[in-house]
PDB file of C-alpha atoms in Angstrom:
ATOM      1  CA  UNK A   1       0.000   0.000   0.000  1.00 55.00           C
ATOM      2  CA  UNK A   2       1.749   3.337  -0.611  1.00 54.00           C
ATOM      3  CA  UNK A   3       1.380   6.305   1.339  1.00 50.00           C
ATOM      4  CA  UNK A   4      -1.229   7.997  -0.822  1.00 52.00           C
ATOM      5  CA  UNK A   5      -3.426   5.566  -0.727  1.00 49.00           C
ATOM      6  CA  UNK A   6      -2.850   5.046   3.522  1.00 51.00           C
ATOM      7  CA  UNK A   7      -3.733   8.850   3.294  1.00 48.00           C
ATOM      8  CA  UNK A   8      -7.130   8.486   1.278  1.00 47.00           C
ATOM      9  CA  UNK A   9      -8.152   5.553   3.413  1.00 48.00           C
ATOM     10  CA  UNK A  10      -7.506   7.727   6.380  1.00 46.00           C
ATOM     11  CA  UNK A  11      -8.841  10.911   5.616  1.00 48.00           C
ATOM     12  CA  UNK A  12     -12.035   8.486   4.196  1.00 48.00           C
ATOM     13  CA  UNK A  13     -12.121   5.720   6.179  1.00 48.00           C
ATOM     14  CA  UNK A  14     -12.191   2.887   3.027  1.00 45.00           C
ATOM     15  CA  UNK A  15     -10.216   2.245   0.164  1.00 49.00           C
ATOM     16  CA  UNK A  16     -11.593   4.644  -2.867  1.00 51.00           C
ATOM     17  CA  UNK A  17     -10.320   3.704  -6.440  1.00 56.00           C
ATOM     18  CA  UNK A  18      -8.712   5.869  -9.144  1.00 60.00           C
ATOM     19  CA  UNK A  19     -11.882   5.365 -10.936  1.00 59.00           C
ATOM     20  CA  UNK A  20     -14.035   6.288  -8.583  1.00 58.00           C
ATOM     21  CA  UNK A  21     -12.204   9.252  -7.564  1.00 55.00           C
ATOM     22  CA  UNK A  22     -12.025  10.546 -11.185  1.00 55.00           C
ATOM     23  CA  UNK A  23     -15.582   9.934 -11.696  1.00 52.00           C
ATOM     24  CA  UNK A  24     -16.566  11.581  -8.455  1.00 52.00           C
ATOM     25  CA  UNK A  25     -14.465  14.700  -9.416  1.00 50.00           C
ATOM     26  CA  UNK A  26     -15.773  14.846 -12.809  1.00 49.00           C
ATOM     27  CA  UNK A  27     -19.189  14.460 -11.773  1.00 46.00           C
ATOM     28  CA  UNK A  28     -18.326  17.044  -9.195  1.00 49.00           C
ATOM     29  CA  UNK A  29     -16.871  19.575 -12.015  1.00 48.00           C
ATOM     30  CA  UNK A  30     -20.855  18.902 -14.056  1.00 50.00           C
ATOM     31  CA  UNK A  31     -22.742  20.224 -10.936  1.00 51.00           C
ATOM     32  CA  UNK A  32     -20.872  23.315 -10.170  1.00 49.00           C
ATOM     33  CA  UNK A  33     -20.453  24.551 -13.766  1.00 48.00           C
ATOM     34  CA  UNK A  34     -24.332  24.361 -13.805  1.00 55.00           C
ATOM     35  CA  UNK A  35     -24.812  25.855 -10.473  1.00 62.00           C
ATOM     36  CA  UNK A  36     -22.513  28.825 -11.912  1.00 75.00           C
ATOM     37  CA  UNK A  37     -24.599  29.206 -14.819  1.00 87.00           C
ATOM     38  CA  UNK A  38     -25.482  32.212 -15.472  1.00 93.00           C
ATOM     39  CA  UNK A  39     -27.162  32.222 -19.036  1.00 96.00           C
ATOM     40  CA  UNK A  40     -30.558  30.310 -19.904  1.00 97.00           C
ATOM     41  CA  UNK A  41     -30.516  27.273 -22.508  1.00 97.00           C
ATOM     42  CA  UNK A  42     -33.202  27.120 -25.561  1.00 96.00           C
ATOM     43  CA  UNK A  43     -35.690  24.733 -23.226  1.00 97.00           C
ATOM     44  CA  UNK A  44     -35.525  27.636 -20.536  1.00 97.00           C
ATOM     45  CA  UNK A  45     -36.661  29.970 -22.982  1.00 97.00           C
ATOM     46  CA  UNK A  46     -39.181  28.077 -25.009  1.00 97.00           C
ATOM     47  CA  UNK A  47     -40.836  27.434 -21.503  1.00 97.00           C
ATOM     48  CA  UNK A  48     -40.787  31.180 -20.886  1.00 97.00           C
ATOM     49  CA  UNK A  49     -42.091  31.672 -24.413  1.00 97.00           C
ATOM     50  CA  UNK A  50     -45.144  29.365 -24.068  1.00 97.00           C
ATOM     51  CA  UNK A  51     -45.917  30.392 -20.299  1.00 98.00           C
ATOM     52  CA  UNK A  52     -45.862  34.301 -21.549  1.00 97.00           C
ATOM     53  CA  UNK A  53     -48.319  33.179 -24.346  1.00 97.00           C
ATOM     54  CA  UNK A  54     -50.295  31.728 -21.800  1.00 97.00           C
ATOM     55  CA  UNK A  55     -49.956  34.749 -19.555  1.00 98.00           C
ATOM     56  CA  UNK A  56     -50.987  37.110 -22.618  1.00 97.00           C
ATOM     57  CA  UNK A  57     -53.913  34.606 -22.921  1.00 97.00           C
ATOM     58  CA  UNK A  58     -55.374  34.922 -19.465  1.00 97.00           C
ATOM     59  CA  UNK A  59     -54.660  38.235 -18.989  1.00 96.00           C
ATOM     60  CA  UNK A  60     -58.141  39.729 -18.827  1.00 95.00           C
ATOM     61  CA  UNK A  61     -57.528  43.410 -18.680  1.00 95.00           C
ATOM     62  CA  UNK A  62     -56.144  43.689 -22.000  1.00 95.00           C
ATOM     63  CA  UNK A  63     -58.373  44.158 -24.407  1.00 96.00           C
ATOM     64  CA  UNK A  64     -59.009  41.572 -26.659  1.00 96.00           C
ATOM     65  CA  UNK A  65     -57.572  42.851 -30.404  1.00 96.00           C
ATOM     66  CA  UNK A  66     -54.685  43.407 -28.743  1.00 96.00           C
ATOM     67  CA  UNK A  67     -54.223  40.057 -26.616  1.00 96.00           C
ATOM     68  CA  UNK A  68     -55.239  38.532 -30.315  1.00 96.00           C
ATOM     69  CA  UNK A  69     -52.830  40.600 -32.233  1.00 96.00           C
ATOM     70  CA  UNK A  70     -50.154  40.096 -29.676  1.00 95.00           C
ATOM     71  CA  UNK A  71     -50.802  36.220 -29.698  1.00 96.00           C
ATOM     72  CA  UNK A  72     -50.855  35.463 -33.497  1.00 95.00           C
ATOM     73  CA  UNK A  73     -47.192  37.635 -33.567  1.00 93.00           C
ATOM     74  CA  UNK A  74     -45.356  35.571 -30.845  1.00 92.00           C
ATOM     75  CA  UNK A  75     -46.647  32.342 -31.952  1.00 92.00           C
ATOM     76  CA  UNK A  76     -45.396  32.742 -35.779  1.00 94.00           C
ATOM     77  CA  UNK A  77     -42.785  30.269 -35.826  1.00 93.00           C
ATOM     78  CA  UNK A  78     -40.217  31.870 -37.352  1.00 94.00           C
ATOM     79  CA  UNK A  79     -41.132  34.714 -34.617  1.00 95.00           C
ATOM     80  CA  UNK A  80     -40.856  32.376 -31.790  1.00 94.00           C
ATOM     81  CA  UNK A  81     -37.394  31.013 -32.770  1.00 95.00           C
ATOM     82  CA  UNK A  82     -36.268  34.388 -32.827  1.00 96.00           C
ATOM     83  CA  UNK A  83     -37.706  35.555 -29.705  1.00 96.00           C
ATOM     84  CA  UNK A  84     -36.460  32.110 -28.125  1.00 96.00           C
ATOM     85  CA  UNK A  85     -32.880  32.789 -29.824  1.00 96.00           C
ATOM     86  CA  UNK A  86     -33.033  36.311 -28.069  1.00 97.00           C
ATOM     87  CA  UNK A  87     -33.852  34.781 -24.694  1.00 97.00           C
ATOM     88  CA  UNK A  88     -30.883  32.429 -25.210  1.00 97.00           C
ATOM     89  CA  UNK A  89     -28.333  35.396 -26.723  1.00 96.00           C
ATOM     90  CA  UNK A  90     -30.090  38.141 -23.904  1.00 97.00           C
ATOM     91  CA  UNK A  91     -31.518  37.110 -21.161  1.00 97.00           C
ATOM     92  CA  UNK A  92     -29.958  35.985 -17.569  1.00 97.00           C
ATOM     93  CA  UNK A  93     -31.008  32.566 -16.002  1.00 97.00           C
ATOM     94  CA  UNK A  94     -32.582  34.353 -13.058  1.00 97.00           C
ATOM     95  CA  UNK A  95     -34.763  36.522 -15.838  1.00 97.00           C
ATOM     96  CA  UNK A  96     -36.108  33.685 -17.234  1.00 98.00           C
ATOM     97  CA  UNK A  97     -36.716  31.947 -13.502  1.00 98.00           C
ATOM     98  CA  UNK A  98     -38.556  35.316 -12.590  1.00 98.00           C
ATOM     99  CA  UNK A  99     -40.459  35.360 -15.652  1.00 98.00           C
ATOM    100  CA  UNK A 100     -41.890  31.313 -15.635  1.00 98.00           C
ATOM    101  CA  UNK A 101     -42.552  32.484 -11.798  1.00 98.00           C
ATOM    102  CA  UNK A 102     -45.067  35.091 -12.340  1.00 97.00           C
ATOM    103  CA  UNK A 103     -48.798  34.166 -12.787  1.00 97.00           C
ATOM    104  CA  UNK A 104     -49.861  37.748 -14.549  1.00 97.00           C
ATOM    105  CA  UNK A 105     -48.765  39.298 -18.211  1.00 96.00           C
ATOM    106  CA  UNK A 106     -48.397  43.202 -16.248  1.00 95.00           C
ATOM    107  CA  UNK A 107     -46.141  41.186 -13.124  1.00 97.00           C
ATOM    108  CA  UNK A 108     -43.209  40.624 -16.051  1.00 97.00           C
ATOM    109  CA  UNK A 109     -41.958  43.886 -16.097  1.00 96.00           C
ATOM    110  CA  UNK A 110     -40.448  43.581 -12.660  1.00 97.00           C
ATOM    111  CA  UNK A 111     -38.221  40.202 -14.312  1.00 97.00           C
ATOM    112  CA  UNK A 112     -36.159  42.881 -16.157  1.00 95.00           C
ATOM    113  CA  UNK A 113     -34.070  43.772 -13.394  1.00 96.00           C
ATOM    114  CA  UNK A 114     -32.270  40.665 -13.598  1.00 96.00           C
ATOM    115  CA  UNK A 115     -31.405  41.722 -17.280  1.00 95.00           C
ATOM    116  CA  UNK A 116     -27.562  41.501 -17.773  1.00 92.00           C
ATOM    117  CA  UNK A 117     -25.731  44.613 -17.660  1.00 85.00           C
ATOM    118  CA  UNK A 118     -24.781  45.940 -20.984  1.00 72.00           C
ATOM    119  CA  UNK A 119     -21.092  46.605 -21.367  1.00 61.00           C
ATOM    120  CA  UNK A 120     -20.950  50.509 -23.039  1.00 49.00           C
ATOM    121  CA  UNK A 121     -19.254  50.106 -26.613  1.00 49.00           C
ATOM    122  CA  UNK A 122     -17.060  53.139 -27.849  1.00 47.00           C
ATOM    123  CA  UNK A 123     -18.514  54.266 -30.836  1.00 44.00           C
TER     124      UNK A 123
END
């Protein structure tokens, strides 16, 4: 037995493989990279997109050529892959968390101050 190993079976109390180790650390490495995400993926946002829709659907104090007209322009699909791609490209993860989180269309605007920070370009 060499003294590395006398070490992990002290510090552990049993005998832990190299396998095992390497698996544990690399599972380890998974779960904090996604805890320090930061950005939302495309199922994030396509769940935002079709609970807003629903939100816009329900919402009974807009009026109702408006709630239609905003409908049929979110739900093109060549609209919604944009406004998904958006989400993706400009939204942060806790946006998107606040947004699938609120249960009226007017309770959204209070999501945007999760927005990322835009970094000022010289021009």
């Amino acid at each position: 037995m060499t003294l590395k190993s006398k070490k992990l079976i002290l510090s552990f109390g049993f005998e832990k493989s190299g396998r095992i180790t390497s698996a544990f650390l690399l599972c380890s490495v998974f779960f904090l990279s996604d805890c320090s995400r930061t950005k939302p993926n495309l199922e994030e946002c396509s769940d935002a997109q079709i609970h807003i829709s629903k939100l816009i659907a329900n919402d009974e104090t807009m009026e109702k050529g408006v709630q239609a007209l905003m409908l049929r322009s979110i739900l093109k699909p060549e609209t919604s892959e944009a406004i998904i791609r958006s989400c993706v490209e400009n939204k942060s993860l806790l946006q998107v968390q606040c947004e699938l989180s609120k249960e009226k269309f007017s309770d959204l605007q209070e999501c945007k101050k999760h927005a990322p920070k835009r970094e000022e370009t010289e021009g």
